CSV table of C-alpha atoms in Angstrom, one decimal:
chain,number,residue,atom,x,y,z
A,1,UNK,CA,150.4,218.5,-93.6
A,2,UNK,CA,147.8,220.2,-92.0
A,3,UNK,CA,144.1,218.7,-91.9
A,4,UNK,CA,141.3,220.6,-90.8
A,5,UNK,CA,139.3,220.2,-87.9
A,6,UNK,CA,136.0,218.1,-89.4
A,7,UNK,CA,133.3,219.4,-87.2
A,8,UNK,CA,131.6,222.6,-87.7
A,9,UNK,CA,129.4,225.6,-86.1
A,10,UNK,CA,126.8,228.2,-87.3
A,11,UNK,CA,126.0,231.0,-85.9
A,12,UNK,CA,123.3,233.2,-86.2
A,13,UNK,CA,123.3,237.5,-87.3
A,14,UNK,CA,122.5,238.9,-90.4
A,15,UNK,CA,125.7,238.4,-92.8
A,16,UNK,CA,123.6,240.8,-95.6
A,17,UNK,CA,122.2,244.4,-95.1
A,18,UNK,CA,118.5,245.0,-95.9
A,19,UNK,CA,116.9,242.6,-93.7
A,20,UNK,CA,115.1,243.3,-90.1
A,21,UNK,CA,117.1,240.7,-87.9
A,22,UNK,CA,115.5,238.5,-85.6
A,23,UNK,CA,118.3,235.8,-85.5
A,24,UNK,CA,120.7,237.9,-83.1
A,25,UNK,CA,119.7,237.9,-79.9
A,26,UNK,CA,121.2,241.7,-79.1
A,27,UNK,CA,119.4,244.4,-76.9
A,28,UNK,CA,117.8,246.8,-79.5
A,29,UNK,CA,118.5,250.2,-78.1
A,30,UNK,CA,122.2,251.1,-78.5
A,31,UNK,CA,124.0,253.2,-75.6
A,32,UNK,CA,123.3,256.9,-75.8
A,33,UNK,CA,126.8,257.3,-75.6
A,34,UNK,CA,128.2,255.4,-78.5
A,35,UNK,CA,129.0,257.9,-81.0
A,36,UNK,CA,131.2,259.6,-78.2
A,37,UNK,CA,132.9,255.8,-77.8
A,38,UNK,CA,133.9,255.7,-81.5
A,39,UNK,CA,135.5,259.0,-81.2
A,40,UNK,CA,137.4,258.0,-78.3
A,41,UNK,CA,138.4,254.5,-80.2
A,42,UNK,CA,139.9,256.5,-82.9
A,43,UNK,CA,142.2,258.6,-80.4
A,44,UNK,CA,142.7,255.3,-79.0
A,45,UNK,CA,143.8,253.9,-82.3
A,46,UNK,CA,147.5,254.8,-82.4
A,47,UNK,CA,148.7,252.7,-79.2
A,48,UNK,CA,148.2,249.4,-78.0
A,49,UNK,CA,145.2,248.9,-75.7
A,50,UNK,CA,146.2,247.9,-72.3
A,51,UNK,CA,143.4,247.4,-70.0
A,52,UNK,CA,144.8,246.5,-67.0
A,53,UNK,CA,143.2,249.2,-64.8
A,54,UNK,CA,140.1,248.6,-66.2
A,55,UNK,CA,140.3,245.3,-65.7
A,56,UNK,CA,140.3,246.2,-61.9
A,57,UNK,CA,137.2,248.6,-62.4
A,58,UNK,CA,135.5,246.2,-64.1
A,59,UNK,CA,136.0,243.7,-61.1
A,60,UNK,CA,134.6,246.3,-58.7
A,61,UNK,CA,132.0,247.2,-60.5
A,62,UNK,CA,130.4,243.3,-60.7
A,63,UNK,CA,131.9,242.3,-57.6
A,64,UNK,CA,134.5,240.1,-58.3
A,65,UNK,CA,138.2,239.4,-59.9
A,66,UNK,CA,137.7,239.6,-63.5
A,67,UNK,CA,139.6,238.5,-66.9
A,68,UNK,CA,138.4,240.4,-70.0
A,69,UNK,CA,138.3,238.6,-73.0
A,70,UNK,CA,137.1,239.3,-76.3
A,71,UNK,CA,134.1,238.4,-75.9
A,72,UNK,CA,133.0,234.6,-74.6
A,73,UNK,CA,134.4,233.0,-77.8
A,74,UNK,CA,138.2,234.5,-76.6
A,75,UNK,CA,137.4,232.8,-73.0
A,76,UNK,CA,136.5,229.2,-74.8
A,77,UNK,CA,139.4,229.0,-76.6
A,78,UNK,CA,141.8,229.8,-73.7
A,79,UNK,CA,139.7,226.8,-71.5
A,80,UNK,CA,141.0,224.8,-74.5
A,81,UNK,CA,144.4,225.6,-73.3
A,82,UNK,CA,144.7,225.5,-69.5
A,83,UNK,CA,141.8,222.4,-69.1
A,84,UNK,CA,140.2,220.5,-72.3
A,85,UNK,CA,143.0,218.6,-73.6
A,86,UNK,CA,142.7,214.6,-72.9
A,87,UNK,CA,139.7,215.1,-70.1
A,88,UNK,CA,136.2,214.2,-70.3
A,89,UNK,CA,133.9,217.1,-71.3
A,90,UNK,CA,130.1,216.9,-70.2
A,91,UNK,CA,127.7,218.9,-73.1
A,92,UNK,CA,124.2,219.1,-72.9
A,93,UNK,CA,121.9,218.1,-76.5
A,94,UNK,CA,120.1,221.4,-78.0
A,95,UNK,CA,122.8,224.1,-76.8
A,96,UNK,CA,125.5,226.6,-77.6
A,97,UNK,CA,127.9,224.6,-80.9
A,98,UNK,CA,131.0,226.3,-79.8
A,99,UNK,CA,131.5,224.3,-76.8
A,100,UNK,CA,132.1,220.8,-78.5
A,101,UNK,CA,133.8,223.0,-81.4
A,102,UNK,CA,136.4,223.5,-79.1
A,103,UNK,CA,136.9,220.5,-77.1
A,104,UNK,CA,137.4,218.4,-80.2
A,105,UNK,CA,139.6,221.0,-81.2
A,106,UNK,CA,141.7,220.5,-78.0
A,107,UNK,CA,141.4,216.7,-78.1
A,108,UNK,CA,138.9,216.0,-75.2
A,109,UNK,CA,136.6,213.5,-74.8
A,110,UNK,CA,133.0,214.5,-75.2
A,111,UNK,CA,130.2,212.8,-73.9
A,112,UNK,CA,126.3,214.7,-74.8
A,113,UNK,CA,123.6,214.4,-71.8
A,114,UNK,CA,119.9,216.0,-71.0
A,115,UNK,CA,120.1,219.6,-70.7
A,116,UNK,CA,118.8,219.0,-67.2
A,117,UNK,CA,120.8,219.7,-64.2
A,118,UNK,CA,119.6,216.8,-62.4
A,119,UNK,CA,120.2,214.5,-65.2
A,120,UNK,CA,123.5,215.9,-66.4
A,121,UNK,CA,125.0,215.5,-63.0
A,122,UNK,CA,124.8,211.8,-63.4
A,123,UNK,CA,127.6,211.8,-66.3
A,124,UNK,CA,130.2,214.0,-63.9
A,125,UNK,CA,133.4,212.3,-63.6
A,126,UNK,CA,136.7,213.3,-61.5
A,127,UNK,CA,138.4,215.5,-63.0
A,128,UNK,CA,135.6,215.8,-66.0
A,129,UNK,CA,134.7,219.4,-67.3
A,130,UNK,CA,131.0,220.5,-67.8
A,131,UNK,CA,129.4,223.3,-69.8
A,132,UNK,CA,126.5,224.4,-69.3
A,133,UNK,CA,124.3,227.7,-70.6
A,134,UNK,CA,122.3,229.7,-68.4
A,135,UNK,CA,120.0,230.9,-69.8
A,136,UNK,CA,120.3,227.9,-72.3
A,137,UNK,CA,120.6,229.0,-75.9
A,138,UNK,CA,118.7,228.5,-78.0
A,139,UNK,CA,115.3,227.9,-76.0
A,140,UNK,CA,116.3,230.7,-73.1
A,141,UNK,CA,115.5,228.2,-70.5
A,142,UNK,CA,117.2,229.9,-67.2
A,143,UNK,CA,117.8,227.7,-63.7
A,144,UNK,CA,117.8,229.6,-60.7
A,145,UNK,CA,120.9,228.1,-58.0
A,146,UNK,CA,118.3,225.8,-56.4
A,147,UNK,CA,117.7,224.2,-59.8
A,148,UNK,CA,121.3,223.9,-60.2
A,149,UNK,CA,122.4,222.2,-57.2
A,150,UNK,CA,122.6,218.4,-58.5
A,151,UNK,CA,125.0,219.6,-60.6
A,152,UNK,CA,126.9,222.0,-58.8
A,153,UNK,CA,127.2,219.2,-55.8
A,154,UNK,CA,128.2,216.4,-58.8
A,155,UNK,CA,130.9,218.9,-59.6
A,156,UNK,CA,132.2,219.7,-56.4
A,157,UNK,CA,132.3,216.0,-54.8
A,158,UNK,CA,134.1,214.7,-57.7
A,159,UNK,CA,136.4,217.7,-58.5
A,160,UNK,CA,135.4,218.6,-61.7
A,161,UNK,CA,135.2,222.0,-63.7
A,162,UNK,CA,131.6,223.9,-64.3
A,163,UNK,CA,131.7,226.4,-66.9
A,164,UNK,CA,128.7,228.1,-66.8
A,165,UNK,CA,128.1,230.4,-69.7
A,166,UNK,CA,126.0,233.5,-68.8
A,167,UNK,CA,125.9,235.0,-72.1
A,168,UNK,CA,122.1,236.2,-71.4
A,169,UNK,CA,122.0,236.2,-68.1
A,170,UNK,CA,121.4,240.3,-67.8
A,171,UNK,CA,118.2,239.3,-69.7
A,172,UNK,CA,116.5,238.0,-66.6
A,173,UNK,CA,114.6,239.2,-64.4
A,174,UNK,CA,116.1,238.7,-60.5
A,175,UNK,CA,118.6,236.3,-61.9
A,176,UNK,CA,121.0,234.3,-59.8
A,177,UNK,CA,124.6,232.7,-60.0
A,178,UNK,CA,126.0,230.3,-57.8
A,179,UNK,CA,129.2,230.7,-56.5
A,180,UNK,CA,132.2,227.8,-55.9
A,181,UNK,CA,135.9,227.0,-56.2
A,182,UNK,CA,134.7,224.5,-59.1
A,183,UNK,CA,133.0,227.2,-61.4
A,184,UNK,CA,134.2,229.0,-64.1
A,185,UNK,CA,131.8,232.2,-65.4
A,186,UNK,CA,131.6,233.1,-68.7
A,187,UNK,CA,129.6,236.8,-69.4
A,188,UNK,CA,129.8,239.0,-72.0
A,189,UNK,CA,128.7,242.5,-73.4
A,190,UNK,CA,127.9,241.9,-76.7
A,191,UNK,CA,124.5,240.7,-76.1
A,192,UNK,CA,123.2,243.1,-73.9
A,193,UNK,CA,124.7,246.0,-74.9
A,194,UNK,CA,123.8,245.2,-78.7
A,195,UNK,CA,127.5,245.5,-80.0
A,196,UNK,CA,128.6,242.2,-81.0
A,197,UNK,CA,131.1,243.5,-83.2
A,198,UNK,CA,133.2,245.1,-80.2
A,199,UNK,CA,134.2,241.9,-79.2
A,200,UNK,CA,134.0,242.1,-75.1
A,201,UNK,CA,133.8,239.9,-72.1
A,202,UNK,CA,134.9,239.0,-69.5
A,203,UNK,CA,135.5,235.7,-66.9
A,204,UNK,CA,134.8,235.6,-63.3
A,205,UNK,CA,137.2,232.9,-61.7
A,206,UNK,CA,140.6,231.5,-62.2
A,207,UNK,CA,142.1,234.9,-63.0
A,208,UNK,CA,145.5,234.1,-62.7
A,209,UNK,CA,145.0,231.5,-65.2
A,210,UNK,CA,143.1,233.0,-67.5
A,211,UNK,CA,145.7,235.8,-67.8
A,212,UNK,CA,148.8,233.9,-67.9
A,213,UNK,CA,147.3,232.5,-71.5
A,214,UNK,CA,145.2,235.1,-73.1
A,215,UNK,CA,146.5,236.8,-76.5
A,216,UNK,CA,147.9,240.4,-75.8
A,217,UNK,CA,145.8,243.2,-77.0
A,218,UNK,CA,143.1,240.8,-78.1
A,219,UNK,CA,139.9,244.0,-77.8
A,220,UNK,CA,141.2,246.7,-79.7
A,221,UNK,CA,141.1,250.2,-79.7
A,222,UNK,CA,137.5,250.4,-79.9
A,223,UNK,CA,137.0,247.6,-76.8
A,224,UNK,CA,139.2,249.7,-75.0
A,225,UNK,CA,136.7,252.7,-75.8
A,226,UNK,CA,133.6,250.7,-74.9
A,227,UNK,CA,135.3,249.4,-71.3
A,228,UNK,CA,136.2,253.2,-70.2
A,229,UNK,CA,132.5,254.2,-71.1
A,230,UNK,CA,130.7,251.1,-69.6
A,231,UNK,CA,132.6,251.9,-66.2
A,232,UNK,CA,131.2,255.5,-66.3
A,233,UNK,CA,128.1,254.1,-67.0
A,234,UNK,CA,127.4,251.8,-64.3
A,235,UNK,CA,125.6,249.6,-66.3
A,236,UNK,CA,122.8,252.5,-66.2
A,237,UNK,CA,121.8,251.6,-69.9
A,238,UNK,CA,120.8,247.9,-68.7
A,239,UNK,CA,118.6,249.5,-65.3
A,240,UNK,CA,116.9,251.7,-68.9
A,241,UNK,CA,116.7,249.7,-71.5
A,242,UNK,CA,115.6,246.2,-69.7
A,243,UNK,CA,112.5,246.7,-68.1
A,244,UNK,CA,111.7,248.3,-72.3
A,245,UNK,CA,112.8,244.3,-73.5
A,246,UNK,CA,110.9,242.6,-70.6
A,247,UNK,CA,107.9,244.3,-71.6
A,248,UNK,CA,107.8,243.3,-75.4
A,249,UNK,CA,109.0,240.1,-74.5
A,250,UNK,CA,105.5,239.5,-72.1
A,251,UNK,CA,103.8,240.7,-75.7
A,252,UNK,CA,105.5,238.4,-78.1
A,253,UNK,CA,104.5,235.6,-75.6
A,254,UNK,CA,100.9,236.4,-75.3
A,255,UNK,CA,100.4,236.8,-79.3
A,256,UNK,CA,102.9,234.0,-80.6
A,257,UNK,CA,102.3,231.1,-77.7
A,258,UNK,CA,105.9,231.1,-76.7
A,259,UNK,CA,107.6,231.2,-73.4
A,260,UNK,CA,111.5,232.0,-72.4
A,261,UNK,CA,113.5,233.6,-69.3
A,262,UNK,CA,116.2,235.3,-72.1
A,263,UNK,CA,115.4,237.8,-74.7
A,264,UNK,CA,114.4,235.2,-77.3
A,265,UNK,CA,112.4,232.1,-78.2
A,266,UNK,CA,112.1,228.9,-80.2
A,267,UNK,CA,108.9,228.2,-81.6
A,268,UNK,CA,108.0,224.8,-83.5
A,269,UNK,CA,107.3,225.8,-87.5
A,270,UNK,CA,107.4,222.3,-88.6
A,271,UNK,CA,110.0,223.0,-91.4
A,272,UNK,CA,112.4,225.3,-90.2
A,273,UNK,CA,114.7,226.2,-93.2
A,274,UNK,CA,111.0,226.1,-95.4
A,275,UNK,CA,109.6,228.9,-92.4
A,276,UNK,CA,112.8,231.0,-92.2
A,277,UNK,CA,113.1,231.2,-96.2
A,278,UNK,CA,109.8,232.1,-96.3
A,279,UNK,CA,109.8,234.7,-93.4
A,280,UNK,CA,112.5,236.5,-95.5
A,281,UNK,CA,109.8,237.0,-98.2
A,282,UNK,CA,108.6,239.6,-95.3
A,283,UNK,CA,111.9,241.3,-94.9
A,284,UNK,CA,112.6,239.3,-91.7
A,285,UNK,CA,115.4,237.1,-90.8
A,286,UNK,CA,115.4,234.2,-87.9
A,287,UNK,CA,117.3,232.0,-87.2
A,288,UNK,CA,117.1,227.7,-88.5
A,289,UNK,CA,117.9,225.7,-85.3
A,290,UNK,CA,118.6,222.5,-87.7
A,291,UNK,CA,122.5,222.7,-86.6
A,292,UNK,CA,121.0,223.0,-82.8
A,293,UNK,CA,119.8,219.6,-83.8
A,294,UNK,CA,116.0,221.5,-84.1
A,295,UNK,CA,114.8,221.8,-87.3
A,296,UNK,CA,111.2,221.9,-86.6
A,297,UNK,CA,112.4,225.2,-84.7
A,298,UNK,CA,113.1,228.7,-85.5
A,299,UNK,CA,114.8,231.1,-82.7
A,300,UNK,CA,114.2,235.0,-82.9
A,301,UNK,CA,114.9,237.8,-80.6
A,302,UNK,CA,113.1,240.9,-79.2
A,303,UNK,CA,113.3,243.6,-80.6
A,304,UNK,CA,111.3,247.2,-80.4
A,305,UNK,CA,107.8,247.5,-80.3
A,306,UNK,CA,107.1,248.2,-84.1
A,307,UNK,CA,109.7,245.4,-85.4
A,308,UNK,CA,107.9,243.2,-82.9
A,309,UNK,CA,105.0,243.9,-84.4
A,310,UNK,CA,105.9,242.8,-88.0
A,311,UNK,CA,107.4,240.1,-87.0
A,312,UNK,CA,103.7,238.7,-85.2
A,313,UNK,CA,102.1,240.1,-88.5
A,314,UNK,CA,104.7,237.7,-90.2
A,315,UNK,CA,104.2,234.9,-88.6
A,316,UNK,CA,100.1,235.0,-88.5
A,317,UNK,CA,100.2,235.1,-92.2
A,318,UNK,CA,102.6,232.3,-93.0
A,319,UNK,CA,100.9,230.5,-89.8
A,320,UNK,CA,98.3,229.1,-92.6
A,321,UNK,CA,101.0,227.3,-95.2
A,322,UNK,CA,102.4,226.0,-92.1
C-alpha cells in the first residue's frame, strides 16, 4: 500500500562517540552562553514554543522578513509543498543530496547541470525551480553576486524560482547575497553556531508562504532557548569566533594543498572509503564524498588548532600508502 521513496541521502557527523570529527562542518567553539540556554530550555519545557516575536527580532536583527524553520531541512520540505510538485527543478552535479531527495519526493522533474552559474543558467525554464549552494557543499566553492548574475538574470527573465542555500555562508569572509523577487534564502544556525542538534533556521523571502505551511512548534523548547539567547547576542559569538576559524583554515591550506571559501575542503585521496577507513585508525573521522558522486574525495572541516594539527599529522602519514 505504501512504497518507499527509492532514492536516498547520506549525510555526514559522527553517529559513534570516541572519534575526533572532521566530517561535520560545525564552528568548534560553542557559545559561552550555552549552559545558561539549556537551563532556560528546561523552564521552557512545559509549554508549547511559540516564536512569533522572535521571529520579528530575528528579522531585525539580519535585516529582513524572516520564517524560522527547523533548520534548512524543515525549509526544503515545505518548498516541496508550495512549489516542486509537477515543475522542472534545475540541480547542479557534486552538491547538497537533499535537494533532489526532495523533489522526487514531491514529484518534480529533475534535470542535473554544471555547478557553474553561467552554465546552469542555460537549463532555466519558465516557471522551472533552481537550487543552488553557496558556498557549494561539499568543495566550499563561494560566488560572489557578480559571479551569480547569468543565473540570477536566467531566473528573473523566465520567471523561475532560485533557492539559494546559504548554509555556510557566515563562513566567508566579506560575503555577499543578491537580492530579487525570484529568490528564496535558505540560512541556518546549526553550522555556525556548532549545534546541529537544536534544529534552527530560518528563510528570508516568501514569508507569508512559508508560514501558511510550516508544522506548528516544529523547534522545541530548546530552539526556543537558543533564538532568545542569539537575539541577545547579536551574533557577537560569530564577530569572536570567526576570525579564530579563518585563521586555521589559511593553515590547513598551506600544509594540506587545499583551497575553499567555507570552513572545509575536499582533497583527492584516490580511494576515498580506503582513506577515510584508514584515517579512523588515527582516531579521526571524515567524510567519503562517493554519494556526492566523488569518491576519489574526502571532505573534512576546521576545527581548533591542536585537532587541526592531528589531522595534518594524519594525513602526512597515510599520504605514503596513498
Amino acid at each position: 500500500m505504501l512504497e518507499p521513496v527509492r532514492f536516498s541521502t547520506y549525510h555526514g557527523g559522527s553517529r559513534k562517540e570516541g572519534y575526533l570529527d572532521f566530517s561535520a562542518s560545525l564552528n568548534p567553539y560553542p557559545p559561552e552562553w550555552l549552559d545558561e540556554m539549556f537551563e532556560r530550555a528546561k523552564e521552557l519545557s512545559n509549554r508549547y514554543p511559540y516564536y512569533e516575536e522572535l521571529e520579528e527580532g530575528l528579522g531585525e536583527l539580519v535585516g529582513g522578513q524572516v520564517t524560522i524553520t527547523a533548520g534548512i531541512t524543515e525549509a526544503l520540505y515545505l518548498l516541496g509543498t508550495l512549489a516542486l510538485r509537477g515543475r522542472k527543478v534545475v540541480i547542479p552535479r557534486h552538491t547538497y543530496g537533499e535537494y533532489e531527495r526532495v523533489a522526487r519526493i514531491f514529484g518534480a522533474e529533475v534535470v542535473n547541470g554544471p555547478n557553474e552559474p553561467d552554465k546552469l543558467a542555460e537549463l532555466v525554464e519558465r516557471n522551472s525551480v533552481v537550487f543552488f549552494c553557496n558556498p557549494n557543499n561539499p568543495d566550499g566553492r563561494f560566488y560572489r553576486v557578480k559571479e551569480l548574475k547569468p543565473l540570477l538574470d536566467a531566473v528573473e527573465d523566465r520567471k523561475a524560482l532560485l533557492i539559494l542555500d546559504e548554509a555556510f555562508i557566515d563562513f566567508v569572509k566579506d560575503a555577499d547575497s543578491p537580492e530579487g523577487e525570484n529568490i528564496v534564502k535558505l540560512r541556518t544556525f546549526t553550522k555556525s553556531y556548532g549545534l546541529p542538534g537544536i534544529r534552527v533556521g530560518y528563510v528570508l523571502g516568501f514569508s507569508e508562504a512559508f508560514r501558511s505551511v510550516r508544522m506548528p512548534w516544529s523547534i522545541g523548547s530548546t530552539g526556543l532557548a537558543f533564538l532568545e539567547f542569539l537575539l541577545r547576542d547579536g551574533f557577537e559569538h560569530l564577530r569572536r569566533t570567526m576570525p579564530l576559524i579563518w585563521r586555521e583554515k589559511e593553515r590547513l591550506e598551506k600544509e594540506l594543498n587545499v583551497k575553499s571559501d567555507a570552513n572545509f575542503f575536499i582533497k583527492r585521496v584516490g580511494n576515498a572509503k580506503e582513506f577515510a577507513e584508514a584515517l579512523k585508525g588515527h582516531g579521526i573521522l571524515v567524510r567519503d564524498c562517493t554519494s556526492f558522486g566523488l569518491p576519489e574525495y574526502v571532505r573534512f572541516s576546521v576545527r581548533r588548532p591542536e585537532e587541526n594539527g592531528r589531522l595534518i599529522e594524519a594525513f602526512r602519514k597515510l599520504g605514503e600508502g596513498f
